[in-house]
Amino acid sequence: MKKNRQDIYITKSSGETAPFSYQKLKRSLAAAGATEPVIEDIIAEVENDLYQGISTKLIYKKAFALLKRRPGALAARYKLKAAIMELGPAGFAFEHFVGAILKSKGYQVVVSRVMQGHCVTHEVDVIATKGQEQIFVECKFHNLPNYQCDVKIPLYIHARFRDIKAHLLKKAANHEMSYQGWIVTNTRFTLDAVAYGTCAGMHLIGWNYPEGGGLKELVEQSGIHPITSLTSLTRAEKQHLLESKVVLCKQLSQAPALLDDMGIGADRLKRILREAHDLCDQ
């Protein structure tokens, strides 16, 4: 007997329960690039394994396993959120990742620069410049999916941004510039953090915030993917590459020699490079 989708309640990572959403699963598969027939086939198989209280994590694992059987980089695109969380524990990889997204939008980007403020110096994660616009970005990376950036973070970052801006405006030549303070996180903001950031004129980017312009959408629009998305690499190989400052799939696609010293066999090397190419070629 076929299960009624409306009768199945799933358990979110937060511990909350909610009705199983066919549309939400369909949107996530479509965002990975799956065609309508593939989406319907996968959803049909997932639905066969549904039971009351099943976790979203298990649903994700099932869909991911089914996508891995398909050609191309569908599975790699589908695991985007988990892949970004694998960029840690240090924050440098996430900073380079955010910088690459801004660079794809036409900004000149500098990662990790010490800036003089009016009162003290500050280390800025990403500085992005386009024409008369300059953005100072604080990157907040977390590897816990339920973590939320609270109001203390925009309060602190806003104070730093104002100190830097006050120093820059001492020079008359900088009065034509437009300066912005940004916070980018791979998780979420609390309501108070959003309220303060909005009131203070800051630009906050979370995983799904703002609507239609969150980190997830920026990655999908830019085609910039981390190497941690690649299903053909082991966790140890990903960590080795990250420690060597190789963060993006396109770095492997453009410079396969980066894999030469890792003892990877010829056949698997071809699979890795094919997946990297497919992931970059959107």
PDB file of C-alpha atoms in Angstrom:
ATOM      1  CA  MET A   1       0.000   0.000   0.000  1.00  0.00           C
ATOM      2  CA  LYS A   2       1.435   3.381  -1.012  1.00  0.00           C
ATOM      3  CA  LYS A   3       2.117   5.741   1.867  1.00  0.00           C
ATOM      4  CA  ASN A   4       0.249   9.045   1.997  1.00  0.00           C
ATOM      5  CA  ARG A   5       2.863  11.815   2.025  1.00  0.00           C
ATOM      6  CA  GLN A   6       0.715  13.929   4.334  1.00  0.00           C
ATOM      7  CA  ASP A   7       0.603  11.154   6.950  1.00  0.00           C
ATOM      8  CA  ILE A   8       4.387  10.948   7.389  1.00  0.00           C
ATOM      9  CA  TYR A   9       6.092  13.223   9.900  1.00  0.00           C
ATOM     10  CA  ILE A  10       9.869  13.618   9.700  1.00  0.00           C
ATOM     11  CA  THR A  11      12.317  14.691  12.430  1.00  0.00           C
ATOM     12  CA  LYS A  12      14.496  17.710  11.662  1.00  0.00           C
ATOM     13  CA  SER A  13      18.097  18.065  12.869  1.00  0.00           C
ATOM     14  CA  SER A  14      16.782  20.496  15.509  1.00  0.00           C
ATOM     15  CA  GLY A  15      14.578  17.727  16.941  1.00  0.00           C
ATOM     16  CA  GLU A  16      11.374  19.342  15.676  1.00  0.00           C
ATOM     17  CA  THR A  17       8.884  17.323  13.648  1.00  0.00           C
ATOM     18  CA  ALA A  18       7.163  18.370  10.436  1.00  0.00           C
ATOM     19  CA  PRO A  19       5.141  16.750   7.652  1.00  0.00           C
ATOM     20  CA  PHE A  20       7.238  15.206   4.889  1.00  0.00           C
ATOM     21  CA  SER A  21       7.511  17.784   2.099  1.00  0.00           C
ATOM     22  CA  TYR A  22       7.478  16.352  -1.399  1.00  0.00           C
ATOM     23  CA  GLN A  23       8.005  19.835  -2.848  1.00  0.00           C
ATOM     24  CA  LYS A  24      11.018  20.574  -0.641  1.00  0.00           C
ATOM     25  CA  LEU A  25      12.739  17.350  -1.644  1.00  0.00           C
ATOM     26  CA  LYS A  26      11.866  18.007  -5.283  1.00  0.00           C
ATOM     27  CA  ARG A  27      13.359  21.529  -5.121  1.00  0.00           C
ATOM     28  CA  SER A  28      16.590  20.249  -3.571  1.00  0.00           C
ATOM     29  CA  LEU A  29      16.988  17.627  -6.299  1.00  0.00           C
ATOM     30  CA  ALA A  30      16.207  20.177  -9.011  1.00  0.00           C
ATOM     31  CA  ALA A  31      18.796  22.564  -7.532  1.00  0.00           C
ATOM     32  CA  ALA A  32      21.377  19.794  -7.943  1.00  0.00           C
ATOM     33  CA  GLY A  33      20.546  19.680 -11.653  1.00  0.00           C
ATOM     34  CA  ALA A  34      18.426  16.525 -11.718  1.00  0.00           C
ATOM     35  CA  THR A  35      15.909  16.241 -14.558  1.00  0.00           C
ATOM     36  CA  GLU A  36      12.190  15.739 -13.914  1.00  0.00           C
ATOM     37  CA  PRO A  37      12.256  11.970 -14.673  1.00  0.00           C
ATOM     38  CA  VAL A  38      15.268  11.478 -12.369  1.00  0.00           C
ATOM     39  CA  ILE A  39      13.577  13.505  -9.625  1.00  0.00           C
ATOM     40  CA  GLU A  40      10.388  11.446  -9.823  1.00  0.00           C
ATOM     41  CA  ASP A  41      12.332   8.159  -9.782  1.00  0.00           C
ATOM     42  CA  ILE A  42      14.347   9.180  -6.721  1.00  0.00           C
ATOM     43  CA  ILE A  43      11.341  10.520  -4.821  1.00  0.00           C
ATOM     44  CA  ALA A  44       9.457   7.281  -5.507  1.00  0.00           C
ATOM     45  CA  GLU A  45      12.325   5.257  -4.027  1.00  0.00           C
ATOM     46  CA  VAL A  46      12.687   7.590  -1.043  1.00  0.00           C
ATOM     47  CA  GLU A  47       8.955   7.401  -0.326  1.00  0.00           C
ATOM     48  CA  ASN A  48       9.120   3.626  -0.184  1.00  0.00           C
ATOM     49  CA  ASP A  49      11.496   3.893   2.791  1.00  0.00           C
ATOM     50  CA  LEU A  50       9.593   6.560   4.720  1.00  0.00           C
ATOM     51  CA  TYR A  51       8.313   5.836   8.212  1.00  0.00           C
ATOM     52  CA  GLN A  52       7.002   7.940  11.081  1.00  0.00           C
ATOM     53  CA  GLY A  53       9.743  10.028  12.676  1.00  0.00           C
ATOM     54  CA  ILE A  54      12.405   9.332  10.046  1.00  0.00           C
ATOM     55  CA  SER A  55      15.152  11.943  10.258  1.00  0.00           C
ATOM     56  CA  THR A  56      15.868  14.448   7.513  1.00  0.00           C
ATOM     57  CA  LYS A  57      19.469  13.176   7.684  1.00  0.00           C
ATOM     58  CA  LEU A  58      18.387   9.671   6.657  1.00  0.00           C
ATOM     59  CA  ILE A  59      16.194  11.048   3.849  1.00  0.00           C
ATOM     60  CA  TYR A  60      19.159  13.084   2.629  1.00  0.00           C
ATOM     61  CA  LYS A  61      21.474  10.037   2.759  1.00  0.00           C
ATOM     62  CA  LYS A  62      19.000   7.967   0.763  1.00  0.00           C
ATOM     63  CA  ALA A  63      18.584  10.627  -1.932  1.00  0.00           C
ATOM     64  CA  PHE A  64      22.342  11.199  -2.017  1.00  0.00           C
ATOM     65  CA  ALA A  65      23.048   7.474  -2.454  1.00  0.00           C
ATOM     66  CA  LEU A  66      20.558   7.314  -5.319  1.00  0.00           C
ATOM     67  CA  LEU A  67      22.116  10.358  -7.014  1.00  0.00           C
ATOM     68  CA  LYS A  68      25.580   8.807  -6.762  1.00  0.00           C
ATOM     69  CA  ARG A  69      24.398   6.076  -9.127  1.00  0.00           C
ATOM     70  CA  ARG A  70      23.656   8.684 -11.775  1.00  0.00           C
ATOM     71  CA  PRO A  71      26.321  10.037 -14.143  1.00  0.00           C
ATOM     72  CA  GLY A  72      27.785  13.506 -13.758  1.00  0.00           C
ATOM     73  CA  ALA A  73      28.051  15.605 -10.614  1.00  0.00           C
ATOM     74  CA  LEU A  74      24.441  15.449  -9.356  1.00  0.00           C
ATOM     75  CA  ALA A  75      25.440  13.925  -6.014  1.00  0.00           C
ATOM     76  CA  ALA A  76      28.241  16.452  -5.554  1.00  0.00           C
ATOM     77  CA  ARG A  77      25.838  19.374  -6.050  1.00  0.00           C
ATOM     78  CA  TYR A  78      23.254  17.803  -3.762  1.00  0.00           C
ATOM     79  CA  LYS A  79      25.654  17.581  -0.795  1.00  0.00           C
ATOM     80  CA  LEU A  80      26.556  21.286  -0.953  1.00  0.00           C
ATOM     81  CA  LYS A  81      25.670  22.204   2.639  1.00  0.00           C
ATOM     82  CA  ALA A  82      27.543  19.239   4.108  1.00  0.00           C
ATOM     83  CA  ALA A  83      30.474  19.916   1.781  1.00  0.00           C
ATOM     84  CA  ILE A  84      30.850  23.481   3.018  1.00  0.00           C
ATOM     85  CA  MET A  85      30.795  22.244   6.616  1.00  0.00           C
ATOM     86  CA  GLU A  86      33.737  19.990   5.728  1.00  0.00           C
ATOM     87  CA  LEU A  87      35.842  23.095   4.977  1.00  0.00           C
ATOM     88  CA  GLY A  88      36.763  23.371   8.672  1.00  0.00           C
ATOM     89  CA  PRO A  89      37.808  23.262  11.364  1.00  0.00           C
ATOM     90  CA  ALA A  90      40.007  26.272  10.494  1.00  0.00           C
ATOM     91  CA  GLY A  91      38.243  29.204   8.861  1.00  0.00           C
ATOM     92  CA  PHE A  92      40.775  30.021   6.115  1.00  0.00           C
ATOM     93  CA  ALA A  93      39.203  27.691   3.529  1.00  0.00           C
ATOM     94  CA  PHE A  94      35.767  29.233   4.022  1.00  0.00           C
ATOM     95  CA  GLU A  95      37.264  32.705   3.656  1.00  0.00           C
ATOM     96  CA  HIS A  96      38.859  31.737   0.326  1.00  0.00           C
ATOM     97  CA  PHE A  97      35.584  30.149  -0.748  1.00  0.00           C
ATOM     98  CA  VAL A  98      33.596  33.330   0.005  1.00  0.00           C
ATOM     99  CA  GLY A  99      36.290  35.395  -1.722  1.00  0.00           C
ATOM    100  CA  ALA A 100      36.004  33.222  -4.843  1.00  0.00           C
ATOM    101  CA  ILE A 101      32.227  33.763  -4.961  1.00  0.00           C
ATOM    102  CA  LEU A 102      32.697  37.539  -4.800  1.00  0.00           C
ATOM    103  CA  LYS A 103      35.456  37.369  -7.416  1.00  0.00           C
ATOM    104  CA  SER A 104      33.026  35.579  -9.750  1.00  0.00           C
ATOM    105  CA  LYS A 105      30.763  38.616  -9.390  1.00  0.00           C
ATOM    106  CA  GLY A 106      33.444  40.940 -10.724  1.00  0.00           C
ATOM    107  CA  TYR A 107      35.072  42.092  -7.481  1.00  0.00           C
ATOM    108  CA  GLN A 108      38.803  42.366  -6.923  1.00  0.00           C
ATOM    109  CA  VAL A 109      39.367  40.296  -3.807  1.00  0.00           C
ATOM    110  CA  VAL A 110      41.967  40.193  -1.043  1.00  0.00           C
ATOM    111  CA  VAL A 111      41.719  37.516   1.637  1.00  0.00           C
ATOM    112  CA  SER A 112      42.929  38.032   5.223  1.00  0.00           C
ATOM    113  CA  ARG A 113      44.286  41.567   5.401  1.00  0.00           C
ATOM    114  CA  VAL A 114      45.128  43.658   8.466  1.00  0.00           C
ATOM    115  CA  MET A 115      43.460  47.082   8.230  1.00  0.00           C
ATOM    116  CA  GLN A 116      44.194  50.167  10.278  1.00  0.00           C
ATOM    117  CA  GLY A 117      41.216  51.542  12.157  1.00  0.00           C
ATOM    118  CA  HIS A 118      40.762  54.907  13.836  1.00  0.00           C
ATOM    119  CA  CYS A 119      41.508  53.326  17.220  1.00  0.00           C
ATOM    120  CA  VAL A 120      43.179  49.934  16.582  1.00  0.00           C
ATOM    121  CA  THR A 121      44.070  47.535  13.776  1.00  0.00           C
ATOM    122  CA  HIS A 122      41.682  44.813  12.587  1.00  0.00           C
ATOM    123  CA  GLU A 123      42.126  41.608  10.600  1.00  0.00           C
ATOM    124  CA  VAL A 124      39.514  41.512   7.846  1.00  0.00           C
ATOM    125  CA  ASP A 125      38.654  38.128   6.331  1.00  0.00           C
ATOM    126  CA  VAL A 126      37.767  39.338   2.822  1.00  0.00           C
ATOM    127  CA  ILE A 127      38.043  42.754   1.165  1.00  0.00           C
ATOM    128  CA  ALA A 128      36.153  43.009  -2.127  1.00  0.00           C
ATOM    129  CA  THR A 129      36.383  46.064  -4.383  1.00  0.00           C
ATOM    130  CA  LYS A 130      34.478  46.979  -7.520  1.00  0.00           C
ATOM    131  CA  GLY A 131      34.744  50.533  -8.819  1.00  0.00           C
ATOM    132  CA  GLN A 132      33.809  52.920  -5.998  1.00  0.00           C
ATOM    133  CA  GLU A 133      32.381  50.118  -3.852  1.00  0.00           C
ATOM    134  CA  GLN A 134      34.409  48.362  -1.181  1.00  0.00           C
ATOM    135  CA  ILE A 135      33.112  45.556   1.027  1.00  0.00           C
ATOM    136  CA  PHE A 136      34.643  44.349   4.281  1.00  0.00           C
ATOM    137  CA  VAL A 137      33.523  40.785   4.947  1.00  0.00           C
ATOM    138  CA  GLU A 138      33.660  38.860   8.213  1.00  0.00           C
ATOM    139  CA  CYS A 139      33.294  35.111   7.567  1.00  0.00           C
ATOM    140  CA  LYS A 140      31.739  33.037  10.342  1.00  0.00           C
ATOM    141  CA  PHE A 141      32.290  29.349   9.674  1.00  0.00           C
ATOM    142  CA  HIS A 142      30.630  26.665  11.799  1.00  0.00           C
ATOM    143  CA  ASN A 143      30.574  22.874  11.418  1.00  0.00           C
ATOM    144  CA  LEU A 144      27.446  22.385  13.539  1.00  0.00           C
ATOM    145  CA  PRO A 145      24.298  22.592  11.366  1.00  0.00           C
ATOM    146  CA  ASN A 146      22.065  24.010  14.123  1.00  0.00           C
ATOM    147  CA  TYR A 147      24.456  26.778  15.184  1.00  0.00           C
ATOM    148  CA  GLN A 148      23.044  30.314  14.993  1.00  0.00           C
ATOM    149  CA  CYS A 149      25.019  33.557  14.993  1.00  0.00           C
ATOM    150  CA  ASP A 150      23.525  35.661  17.769  1.00  0.00           C
ATOM    151  CA  VAL A 151      23.276  39.441  18.094  1.00  0.00           C
ATOM    152  CA  LYS A 152      26.735  39.770  19.669  1.00  0.00           C
ATOM    153  CA  ILE A 153      28.343  38.990  16.311  1.00  0.00           C
ATOM    154  CA  PRO A 154      26.850  41.869  14.241  1.00  0.00           C
ATOM    155  CA  LEU A 155      27.326  44.188  17.253  1.00  0.00           C
ATOM    156  CA  TYR A 156      31.038  43.368  17.373  1.00  0.00           C
ATOM    157  CA  ILE A 157      31.586  43.352  13.595  1.00  0.00           C
ATOM    158  CA  HIS A 158      29.701  46.622  13.152  1.00  0.00           C
ATOM    159  CA  ALA A 159      31.980  48.307  15.703  1.00  0.00           C
ATOM    160  CA  ARG A 160      35.068  47.055  13.847  1.00  0.00           C
ATOM    161  CA  PHE A 161      33.680  48.199  10.503  1.00  0.00           C
ATOM    162  CA  ARG A 162      32.956  51.694  11.834  1.00  0.00           C
ATOM    163  CA  ASP A 163      36.500  51.946  13.209  1.00  0.00           C
ATOM    164  CA  ILE A 164      38.002  50.986   9.831  1.00  0.00           C
ATOM    165  CA  LYS A 165      35.665  53.310   7.937  1.00  0.00           C
ATOM    166  CA  ALA A 166      36.480  56.229  10.261  1.00  0.00           C
ATOM    167  CA  HIS A 167      40.175  55.816   9.474  1.00  0.00           C
ATOM    168  CA  LEU A 168      39.599  55.532   5.727  1.00  0.00           C
ATOM    169  CA  LEU A 169      37.481  58.691   5.635  1.00  0.00           C
ATOM    170  CA  LYS A 170      40.337  60.732   7.050  1.00  0.00           C
ATOM    171  CA  LYS A 171      41.556  60.889   3.449  1.00  0.00           C
ATOM    172  CA  ALA A 172      39.489  63.156   1.207  1.00  0.00           C
ATOM    173  CA  ALA A 173      40.113  60.818  -1.753  1.00  0.00           C
ATOM    174  CA  ASN A 174      38.078  58.106   0.001  1.00  0.00           C
ATOM    175  CA  HIS A 175      34.965  60.250   0.368  1.00  0.00           C
ATOM    176  CA  GLU A 176      33.799  59.100  -3.075  1.00  0.00           C
ATOM    177  CA  MET A 177      33.909  55.456  -1.992  1.00  0.00           C
ATOM    178  CA  SER A 178      30.948  53.447  -0.748  1.00  0.00           C
ATOM    179  CA  TYR A 179      31.962  51.202   2.163  1.00  0.00           C
ATOM    180  CA  GLN A 180      29.912  48.247   3.364  1.00  0.00           C
ATOM    181  CA  GLY A 181      30.210  45.810   6.253  1.00  0.00           C
ATOM    182  CA  TRP A 182      29.170  42.219   5.537  1.00  0.00           C
ATOM    183  CA  ILE A 183      28.857  39.066   7.620  1.00  0.00           C
ATOM    184  CA  VAL A 184      28.723  35.734   5.801  1.00  0.00           C
ATOM    185  CA  THR A 185      28.006  32.475   7.606  1.00  0.00           C
ATOM    186  CA  ASN A 186      27.321  28.931   6.447  1.00  0.00           C
ATOM    187  CA  THR A 187      24.640  28.535   9.129  1.00  0.00           C
ATOM    188  CA  ARG A 188      21.956  30.945  10.372  1.00  0.00           C
ATOM    189  CA  PHE A 189      21.380  34.195  12.267  1.00  0.00           C
ATOM    190  CA  THR A 190      19.064  34.678  15.225  1.00  0.00           C
ATOM    191  CA  LEU A 191      16.157  37.082  14.807  1.00  0.00           C
ATOM    192  CA  ASP A 192      17.914  39.655  17.024  1.00  0.00           C
ATOM    193  CA  ALA A 193      21.074  39.386  14.913  1.00  0.00           C
ATOM    194  CA  VAL A 194      19.065  40.036  11.745  1.00  0.00           C
ATOM    195  CA  ALA A 195      17.171  42.918  13.391  1.00  0.00           C
ATOM    196  CA  TYR A 196      20.349  44.639  14.562  1.00  0.00           C
ATOM    197  CA  GLY A 197      22.238  44.009  11.321  1.00  0.00           C
ATOM    198  CA  THR A 198      19.374  45.429   9.264  1.00  0.00           C
ATOM    199  CA  CYS A 199      18.979  48.455  11.536  1.00  0.00           C
ATOM    200  CA  ALA A 200      22.736  49.132  11.486  1.00  0.00           C
ATOM    201  CA  GLY A 201      22.903  48.957   7.691  1.00  0.00           C
ATOM    202  CA  MET A 202      24.996  45.801   7.544  1.00  0.00           C
ATOM    203  CA  HIS A 203      24.625  43.084   4.909  1.00  0.00           C
ATOM    204  CA  LEU A 204      24.028  39.653   6.449  1.00  0.00           C
ATOM    205  CA  ILE A 205      24.267  36.457   4.410  1.00  0.00           C
ATOM    206  CA  GLY A 206      23.334  33.116   5.963  1.00  0.00           C
ATOM    207  CA  TRP A 207      22.699  29.721   4.446  1.00  0.00           C
ATOM    208  CA  ASN A 208      19.149  30.670   3.412  1.00  0.00           C
ATOM    209  CA  TYR A 209      19.188  34.374   4.261  1.00  0.00           C
ATOM    210  CA  PRO A 210      18.184  36.722   2.757  1.00  0.00           C
ATOM    211  CA  GLU A 211      15.490  34.932   0.801  1.00  0.00           C
ATOM    212  CA  GLY A 212      16.722  34.288  -2.724  1.00  0.00           C
ATOM    213  CA  GLY A 213      20.184  35.660  -1.918  1.00  0.00           C
ATOM    214  CA  GLY A 214      21.594  33.362   0.753  1.00  0.00           C
ATOM    215  CA  LEU A 215      24.879  31.479   0.555  1.00  0.00           C
ATOM    216  CA  LYS A 216      23.180  28.465  -1.016  1.00  0.00           C
ATOM    217  CA  GLU A 217      21.799  30.593  -3.870  1.00  0.00           C
ATOM    218  CA  LEU A 218      25.098  32.446  -4.334  1.00  0.00           C
ATOM    219  CA  VAL A 219      26.947  29.152  -4.781  1.00  0.00           C
ATOM    220  CA  GLU A 220      24.352  27.823  -7.216  1.00  0.00           C
ATOM    221  CA  GLN A 221      24.437  31.054  -9.236  1.00  0.00           C
ATOM    222  CA  SER A 222      28.232  31.331  -9.329  1.00  0.00           C
ATOM    223  CA  GLY A 223      29.067  27.667  -9.947  1.00  0.00           C
ATOM    224  CA  ILE A 224      31.843  27.964  -7.357  1.00  0.00           C
ATOM    225  CA  HIS A 225      32.077  24.640  -5.518  1.00  0.00           C
ATOM    226  CA  PRO A 226      34.481  23.451  -2.799  1.00  0.00           C
ATOM    227  CA  ILE A 227      36.615  20.343  -3.319  1.00  0.00           C
ATOM    228  CA  THR A 228      34.774  18.820  -0.371  1.00  0.00           C
ATOM    229  CA  SER A 229      31.783  18.394  -2.706  1.00  0.00           C
ATOM    230  CA  LEU A 230      33.637  15.759  -4.720  1.00  0.00           C
ATOM    231  CA  THR A 231      32.307  12.288  -3.929  1.00  0.00           C
ATOM    232  CA  SER A 232      35.294  10.676  -5.676  1.00  0.00           C
ATOM    233  CA  LEU A 233      37.790  12.000  -3.107  1.00  0.00           C
ATOM    234  CA  THR A 234      38.312  10.470   0.333  1.00  0.00           C
ATOM    235  CA  ARG A 235      38.066  12.603   3.466  1.00  0.00           C
ATOM    236  CA  ALA A 236      41.839  12.314   3.969  1.00  0.00           C
ATOM    237  CA  GLU A 237      42.515  13.443   0.392  1.00  0.00           C
ATOM    238  CA  LYS A 238      40.214  16.434   0.817  1.00  0.00           C
ATOM    239  CA  GLN A 239      41.987  17.423   4.028  1.00  0.00           C
ATOM    240  CA  HIS A 240      45.384  17.110   2.336  1.00  0.00           C
ATOM    241  CA  LEU A 241      44.264  19.413  -0.474  1.00  0.00           C
ATOM    242  CA  LEU A 242      42.757  21.957   1.934  1.00  0.00           C
ATOM    243  CA  GLU A 243      46.006  22.048   3.905  1.00  0.00           C
ATOM    244  CA  SER A 244      47.750  22.751   0.595  1.00  0.00           C
ATOM    245  CA  LYS A 245      45.388  25.724   0.043  1.00  0.00           C
ATOM    246  CA  VAL A 246      43.433  23.918  -2.681  1.00  0.00           C
ATOM    247  CA  VAL A 247      39.825  24.891  -1.893  1.00  0.00           C
ATOM    248  CA  LEU A 248      37.915  24.992  -5.183  1.00  0.00           C
ATOM    249  CA  CYS A 249      36.925  22.303  -7.661  1.00  0.00           C
ATOM    250  CA  LYS A 250      37.934  24.560 -10.511  1.00  0.00           C
ATOM    251  CA  GLN A 251      41.510  24.562  -9.168  1.00  0.00           C
ATOM    252  CA  LEU A 252      41.656  20.802  -9.798  1.00  0.00           C
ATOM    253  CA  SER A 253      39.830  21.117 -13.099  1.00  0.00           C
ATOM    254  CA  GLN A 254      42.301  23.738 -14.323  1.00  0.00           C
ATOM    255  CA  ALA A 255      45.438  22.222 -12.760  1.00  0.00           C
ATOM    256  CA  PRO A 256      45.193  18.398 -12.534  1.00  0.00           C
ATOM    257  CA  ALA A 257      48.874  18.284 -11.512  1.00  0.00           C
ATOM    258  CA  LEU A 258      47.743  19.282  -8.001  1.00  0.00           C
ATOM    259  CA  LEU A 259      46.794  15.597  -7.558  1.00  0.00           C
ATOM    260  CA  ASP A 260      50.094  14.177  -8.820  1.00  0.00           C
ATOM    261  CA  ASP A 261      51.750  13.587  -5.439  1.00  0.00           C
ATOM    262  CA  MET A 262      48.744  11.902  -3.780  1.00  0.00           C
ATOM    263  CA  GLY A 263      49.256   8.338  -5.013  1.00  0.00           C
ATOM    264  CA  ILE A 264      45.909   8.174  -6.818  1.00  0.00           C
ATOM    265  CA  GLY A 265      45.554   5.485  -9.485  1.00  0.00           C
ATOM    266  CA  ALA A 266      44.981   6.452 -13.110  1.00  0.00           C
ATOM    267  CA  ASP A 267      41.378   5.227 -13.293  1.00  0.00           C
ATOM    268  CA  ARG A 268      40.250   7.014 -10.128  1.00  0.00           C
ATOM    269  CA  LEU A 269      42.200  10.104 -11.143  1.00  0.00           C
ATOM    270  CA  LYS A 270      40.081  10.234 -14.301  1.00  0.00           C
ATOM    271  CA  ARG A 271      36.884   9.914 -12.231  1.00  0.00           C
ATOM    272  CA  ILE A 272      37.958  12.718  -9.898  1.00  0.00           C
ATOM    273  CA  LEU A 273      38.824  15.091 -12.733  1.00  0.00           C
ATOM    274  CA  ARG A 274      35.642  14.218 -14.636  1.00  0.00           C
ATOM    275  CA  GLU A 275      33.512  14.927 -11.556  1.00  0.00           C
ATOM    276  CA  ALA A 276      35.389  18.204 -10.902  1.00  0.00           C
ATOM    277  CA  HIS A 277      34.877  19.234 -14.518  1.00  0.00           C
ATOM    278  CA  ASP A 278      31.174  18.325 -14.466  1.00  0.00           C
ATOM    279  CA  LEU A 279      30.678  20.209 -11.207  1.00  0.00           C
ATOM    280  CA  CYS A 280      32.315  23.368 -12.555  1.00  0.00           C
ATOM    281  CA  ASP A 281      30.581  23.151 -15.920  1.00  0.00           C
ATOM    282  CA  GLN A 282      27.065  24.363 -15.049  1.00  0.00           C
TER     283      GLN A 282
END
